[in-house]
């Protein structure tokens, strides 16, 4: 789907504030793609679609996720986690996205996972550091993303874990695996 049409279709599904967030994630993801050698069109498409299911009713997200078999058992966790996997189904079935890397970037953008691709890391990080994010520590995450994708992944993941534990939220296994796996990445060459 051509970029303008994709934007219109996404805008139609989201409240305007959320759509503005999506556009900022897109800008940020394209900067990271440039910086770390990822295809910019893939980053644009994945970013535009990452929150495509965010405004859907819980019941609908649950229905879509159940129909796919819910292999990661996201339904056992807070409903905030449901829009990633459901969004990937919408991207595939309603936007005709076939690229498995783009679909994974949408699917895992909230939890992350072990063994993320470069595109998955870019979307996960861009979602946290887009210019509208103003939580304490956001500046540090942006600074990490200036130099290394893997260092930024560890920093973003650690920030999420700390936040989740501070509000006593249950942590999904993929959220934890993302963090552990990012530590081992940091031992090798930068920006792999
Ligand atoms: O959709 P966004 O608001 O742009 O951001 P997001 O999809 O990254 O995160 C949505 C929420 O999901 C955020 O408040 C943090 C939460 N979250 C991420 N990982 C976990 C989690 N919540 C629980 N309970 N467990 C997790 O592992
Ligand atoms: Fe999201
Ligand atoms: Fe988002």
mmCIF file of C-alpha atoms and ligand atoms in Angstrom:
data_model
loop_
_atom_site.group_PDB
_atom_site.id
_atom_site.type_symbol
_atom_site.label_atom_id
_atom_site.label_comp_id
_atom_site.label_asym_id
_atom_site.label_seq_id
_atom_site.Cartn_x
_atom_site.Cartn_y
_atom_site.Cartn_z
ATOM 1 C CA UNK A 1 0.000 0.000 0.000
ATOM 2 C CA UNK A 2 1.321 3.439 -0.893
ATOM 3 C CA UNK A 3 2.371 5.639 2.043
ATOM 4 C CA UNK A 4 -0.401 8.290 1.872
ATOM 5 C CA UNK A 5 -3.129 5.699 1.660
ATOM 6 C CA UNK A 6 -1.610 3.728 4.524
ATOM 7 C CA UNK A 7 -1.532 6.894 6.650
ATOM 8 C CA UNK A 8 -5.186 7.664 5.873
ATOM 9 C CA UNK A 9 -6.275 4.136 6.730
ATOM 10 C CA UNK A 10 -4.371 4.203 10.035
ATOM 11 C CA UNK A 11 -5.643 7.711 10.901
ATOM 12 C CA UNK A 12 -9.211 6.487 10.375
ATOM 13 C CA UNK A 13 -8.726 3.823 13.066
ATOM 14 C CA UNK A 14 -7.177 5.980 15.788
ATOM 15 C CA UNK A 15 -8.022 9.027 17.907
ATOM 16 C CA UNK A 16 -5.983 12.019 16.701
ATOM 17 C CA UNK A 17 -3.610 12.085 19.696
ATOM 18 C CA UNK A 18 -2.686 8.450 19.131
ATOM 19 C CA UNK A 19 -2.251 9.033 15.400
ATOM 20 C CA UNK A 20 0.142 11.930 16.155
ATOM 21 C CA UNK A 21 2.156 9.506 18.329
ATOM 22 C CA UNK A 22 2.251 7.065 15.392
ATOM 23 C CA UNK A 23 3.604 9.787 13.071
ATOM 24 C CA UNK A 24 6.321 10.664 15.607
ATOM 25 C CA UNK A 25 7.264 6.976 15.936
ATOM 26 C CA UNK A 26 7.462 6.856 12.128
ATOM 27 C CA UNK A 27 9.814 9.870 11.977
ATOM 28 C CA UNK A 28 11.961 8.433 14.776
ATOM 29 C CA UNK A 29 12.045 4.945 13.265
ATOM 30 C CA UNK A 30 13.187 6.358 9.913
ATOM 31 C CA UNK A 31 16.016 8.270 11.606
ATOM 32 C CA UNK A 32 17.092 5.061 13.390
ATOM 33 C CA UNK A 33 16.817 3.109 10.114
ATOM 34 C CA UNK A 34 19.145 5.626 8.483
ATOM 35 C CA UNK A 35 21.551 5.513 11.407
ATOM 36 C CA UNK A 36 21.713 1.731 11.738
ATOM 37 C CA UNK A 37 21.354 0.597 8.138
ATOM 38 C CA UNK A 38 17.764 -0.625 7.978
ATOM 39 C CA UNK A 39 15.412 -0.259 5.003
ATOM 40 C CA UNK A 40 13.547 3.028 5.585
ATOM 41 C CA UNK A 41 10.370 1.968 3.812
ATOM 42 C CA UNK A 42 10.068 -1.080 6.049
ATOM 43 C CA UNK A 43 10.619 1.102 9.114
ATOM 44 C CA UNK A 44 7.960 3.535 7.876
ATOM 45 C CA UNK A 45 5.367 0.809 7.264
ATOM 46 C CA UNK A 46 6.037 -1.008 10.552
ATOM 47 C CA UNK A 47 5.896 2.244 12.539
ATOM 48 C CA UNK A 48 2.650 3.363 10.868
ATOM 49 C CA UNK A 49 1.038 0.030 11.731
ATOM 50 C CA UNK A 50 2.528 -0.634 15.184
ATOM 51 C CA UNK A 51 -0.470 0.723 17.147
ATOM 52 C CA UNK A 52 -3.125 0.045 14.486
ATOM 53 C CA UNK A 53 -5.174 -2.049 16.954
ATOM 54 C CA UNK A 54 -4.676 0.266 19.946
ATOM 55 C CA UNK A 55 -8.183 1.785 19.843
ATOM 56 C CA UNK A 56 -10.085 -1.468 19.339
ATOM 57 C CA UNK A 57 -12.350 -2.740 22.122
ATOM 58 C CA UNK A 58 -10.802 -5.352 24.421
ATOM 59 C CA UNK A 59 -13.373 -7.941 23.377
ATOM 60 C CA UNK A 60 -12.417 -7.530 19.732
ATOM 61 C CA UNK A 61 -8.673 -7.797 20.506
ATOM 62 C CA UNK A 62 -9.384 -10.951 22.485
ATOM 63 C CA UNK A 63 -11.433 -12.480 19.671
ATOM 64 C CA UNK A 64 -8.723 -11.772 17.083
ATOM 65 C CA UNK A 65 -5.959 -13.122 19.348
ATOM 66 C CA UNK A 66 -7.911 -16.285 20.193
ATOM 67 C CA UNK A 67 -8.566 -16.930 16.506
ATOM 68 C CA UNK A 68 -4.775 -16.974 15.953
ATOM 69 C CA UNK A 69 -4.225 -19.450 18.806
ATOM 70 C CA UNK A 70 -2.379 -17.025 21.157
ATOM 71 C CA UNK A 71 0.933 -18.974 21.261
ATOM 72 C CA UNK A 72 2.581 -16.374 23.538
ATOM 73 C CA UNK A 73 -0.376 -16.440 25.952
ATOM 74 C CA UNK A 74 -0.676 -12.641 25.954
ATOM 75 C CA UNK A 75 -4.322 -13.013 26.942
ATOM 76 C CA UNK A 76 -3.150 -14.219 30.362
ATOM 77 C CA UNK A 77 -1.561 -10.780 30.857
ATOM 78 C CA UNK A 78 -2.848 -7.204 31.028
ATOM 79 C CA UNK A 79 -5.004 -6.158 28.069
ATOM 80 C CA UNK A 80 -2.431 -3.432 27.221
ATOM 81 C CA UNK A 81 -0.394 -6.271 25.699
ATOM 82 C CA UNK A 82 -3.106 -7.436 23.321
ATOM 83 C CA UNK A 83 -2.876 -4.695 20.673
ATOM 84 C CA UNK A 84 0.550 -5.832 19.381
ATOM 85 C CA UNK A 85 -0.341 -9.403 18.351
ATOM 86 C CA UNK A 86 -3.829 -8.319 17.227
ATOM 87 C CA UNK A 87 -2.284 -5.419 15.274
ATOM 88 C CA UNK A 88 -0.076 -7.850 13.348
ATOM 89 C CA UNK A 89 -3.190 -9.813 12.347
ATOM 90 C CA UNK A 90 -4.876 -6.582 11.158
ATOM 91 C CA UNK A 91 -1.709 -5.592 9.259
ATOM 92 C CA UNK A 92 -1.676 -8.979 7.519
ATOM 93 C CA UNK A 93 -5.393 -9.431 6.863
ATOM 94 C CA UNK A 94 -6.618 -5.876 6.312
ATOM 95 C CA UNK A 95 -3.498 -4.099 5.022
ATOM 96 C CA UNK A 96 -2.113 -7.029 3.038
ATOM 97 C CA UNK A 97 1.334 -6.897 4.680
ATOM 98 C CA UNK A 98 3.256 -10.079 3.846
ATOM 99 C CA UNK A 99 6.779 -9.180 5.038
ATOM 100 C CA UNK A 100 7.316 -11.361 8.167
ATOM 101 C CA UNK A 101 9.809 -8.858 9.602
ATOM 102 C CA UNK A 102 7.260 -6.011 9.490
ATOM 103 C CA UNK A 103 4.599 -8.275 11.002
ATOM 104 C CA UNK A 104 6.977 -9.309 13.825
ATOM 105 C CA UNK A 105 7.882 -5.665 14.501
ATOM 106 C CA UNK A 106 4.178 -4.876 15.002
ATOM 107 C CA UNK A 107 3.491 -8.045 16.962
ATOM 108 C CA UNK A 108 6.344 -7.686 19.457
ATOM 109 C CA UNK A 109 6.536 -3.889 19.768
ATOM 110 C CA UNK A 110 5.148 -3.820 23.331
ATOM 111 C CA UNK A 111 6.971 -6.734 24.984
ATOM 112 C CA UNK A 112 9.986 -7.150 22.738
ATOM 113 C CA UNK A 113 11.365 -10.706 22.642
ATOM 114 C CA UNK A 114 14.629 -12.642 22.488
ATOM 115 C CA UNK A 115 16.370 -12.572 19.120
ATOM 116 C CA UNK A 116 14.778 -9.414 17.759
ATOM 117 C CA UNK A 117 15.668 -8.348 14.225
ATOM 118 C CA UNK A 118 17.125 -4.910 13.549
ATOM 119 C CA UNK A 119 13.685 -3.698 12.407
ATOM 120 C CA UNK A 120 11.991 -5.058 15.543
ATOM 121 C CA UNK A 121 14.532 -3.247 17.729
ATOM 122 C CA UNK A 122 14.023 -0.006 15.808
ATOM 123 C CA UNK A 123 10.241 -0.032 16.275
ATOM 124 C CA UNK A 124 10.490 -1.043 19.956
ATOM 125 C CA UNK A 125 12.985 1.758 20.661
ATOM 126 C CA UNK A 126 11.319 4.418 18.460
ATOM 127 C CA UNK A 127 8.040 3.793 20.313
ATOM 128 C CA UNK A 128 9.771 4.684 23.598
ATOM 129 C CA UNK A 129 11.937 7.622 22.511
ATOM 130 C CA UNK A 130 9.687 9.489 20.051
ATOM 131 C CA UNK A 131 9.812 13.235 20.851
ATOM 132 C CA UNK A 132 6.427 13.207 22.626
ATOM 133 C CA UNK A 133 7.684 10.867 25.374
ATOM 134 C CA UNK A 134 8.579 12.958 28.414
ATOM 135 C CA UNK A 135 8.923 10.417 31.243
ATOM 136 C CA UNK A 136 11.970 10.778 33.529
ATOM 137 C CA UNK A 137 14.893 9.033 31.854
ATOM 138 C CA UNK A 138 13.632 9.473 28.275
ATOM 139 C CA UNK A 139 16.624 11.697 27.502
ATOM 140 C CA UNK A 140 19.025 8.971 28.551
ATOM 141 C CA UNK A 141 17.284 6.457 26.282
ATOM 142 C CA UNK A 142 17.582 8.927 23.359
ATOM 143 C CA UNK A 143 21.294 9.352 24.089
ATOM 144 C CA UNK A 144 21.823 5.563 24.014
ATOM 145 C CA UNK A 145 20.019 5.396 20.674
ATOM 146 C CA UNK A 146 22.498 7.913 19.235
ATOM 147 C CA UNK A 147 25.316 5.410 19.526
ATOM 148 C CA UNK A 148 24.110 1.806 19.601
ATOM 149 C CA UNK A 149 20.875 -0.005 18.822
ATOM 150 C CA UNK A 150 21.701 -2.819 21.262
ATOM 151 C CA UNK A 151 22.671 -0.454 24.077
ATOM 152 C CA UNK A 152 19.391 1.406 23.495
ATOM 153 C CA UNK A 153 17.496 -1.894 23.526
ATOM 154 C CA UNK A 154 18.969 -2.811 26.919
ATOM 155 C CA UNK A 155 18.271 0.669 28.293
ATOM 156 C CA UNK A 156 14.657 0.726 27.043
ATOM 157 C CA UNK A 157 14.025 -2.808 28.222
ATOM 158 C CA UNK A 158 15.522 -2.135 31.670
ATOM 159 C CA UNK A 159 13.411 1.016 31.937
ATOM 160 C CA UNK A 160 10.247 -0.967 31.144
ATOM 161 C CA UNK A 161 11.045 -3.701 33.655
ATOM 162 C CA UNK A 162 11.710 -1.166 36.399
ATOM 163 C CA UNK A 163 8.500 0.660 35.638
ATOM 164 C CA UNK A 164 6.430 -2.528 35.528
ATOM 165 C CA UNK A 165 7.866 -3.788 38.818
ATOM 166 C CA UNK A 166 7.301 -0.378 40.438
ATOM 167 C CA UNK A 167 3.560 -0.599 39.720
ATOM 168 C CA UNK A 168 3.544 -4.344 40.557
ATOM 169 C CA UNK A 169 2.477 -5.341 37.046
ATOM 170 C CA UNK A 170 2.911 -8.960 35.969
ATOM 171 C CA UNK A 171 5.797 -9.225 33.512
ATOM 172 C CA UNK A 172 5.247 -11.178 30.303
ATOM 173 C CA UNK A 173 7.980 -13.794 29.547
ATOM 174 C CA UNK A 174 8.860 -12.030 26.261
ATOM 175 C CA UNK A 175 9.432 -8.758 28.163
ATOM 176 C CA UNK A 176 11.911 -10.549 30.402
ATOM 177 C CA UNK A 177 13.543 -12.493 27.571
ATOM 178 C CA UNK A 178 14.010 -9.271 25.618
ATOM 179 C CA UNK A 179 15.983 -7.815 28.517
ATOM 180 C CA UNK A 180 18.141 -10.912 29.154
ATOM 181 C CA UNK A 181 18.857 -11.389 25.464
ATOM 182 C CA UNK A 182 19.800 -7.712 25.016
ATOM 183 C CA UNK A 183 22.500 -8.125 27.702
ATOM 184 C CA UNK A 184 24.190 -10.890 25.732
ATOM 185 C CA UNK A 185 24.065 -8.761 22.552
ATOM 186 C CA UNK A 186 25.989 -6.012 24.304
ATOM 187 C CA UNK A 187 28.971 -8.332 24.803
ATOM 188 C CA UNK A 188 29.610 -8.648 21.090
ATOM 189 C CA UNK A 189 30.132 -6.071 18.384
ATOM 190 C CA UNK A 190 28.079 -2.889 18.679
ATOM 191 C CA UNK A 191 25.068 -2.338 16.395
ATOM 192 C CA UNK A 192 24.666 -5.921 15.289
HETATM 193 O O1 LIG B 1 1.009 1.450 22.755
HETATM 194 P P1 LIG B 1 1.954 2.446 23.389
HETATM 195 O O2 LIG B 1 1.292 3.174 24.521
HETATM 196 O O3 LIG B 1 2.548 3.390 22.379
HETATM 197 O O4 LIG B 1 3.201 1.647 24.016
HETATM 198 P P2 LIG B 1 3.472 0.088 24.216
HETATM 199 O O5 LIG B 1 2.709 -0.715 23.226
HETATM 200 O O6 LIG B 1 4.952 -0.094 24.207
HETATM 201 O O7 LIG B 1 3.045 -0.236 25.703
HETATM 202 C C1 LIG B 1 1.742 -0.317 26.177
HETATM 203 C C2 LIG B 1 1.771 -0.659 27.673
HETATM 204 O O8 LIG B 1 2.161 -2.013 27.863
HETATM 205 C C3 LIG B 1 2.724 0.166 28.516
HETATM 206 O O9 LIG B 1 1.946 0.863 29.488
HETATM 207 C C4 LIG B 1 3.613 -0.821 29.229
HETATM 208 C C5 LIG B 1 2.855 -2.089 29.107
HETATM 209 N N1 LIG B 1 3.677 -3.312 29.138
HETATM 210 C C6 LIG B 1 4.796 -3.611 28.414
HETATM 211 N N2 LIG B 1 5.296 -4.819 28.730
HETATM 212 C C7 LIG B 1 4.467 -5.319 29.695
HETATM 213 C C8 LIG B 1 3.445 -4.367 29.954
HETATM 214 N N3 LIG B 1 2.453 -4.563 30.857
HETATM 215 C C9 LIG B 1 2.482 -5.718 31.564
HETATM 216 N N4 LIG B 1 1.555 -5.935 32.496
HETATM 217 N N5 LIG B 1 3.444 -6.670 31.373
HETATM 218 C C10 LIG B 1 4.451 -6.539 30.464
HETATM 219 O O10 LIG B 1 5.311 -7.440 30.314
HETATM 220 FE FE1 LIG B 2 1.711 0.013 21.413
HETATM 221 FE FE1 LIG B 3 3.124 3.151 20.308
#
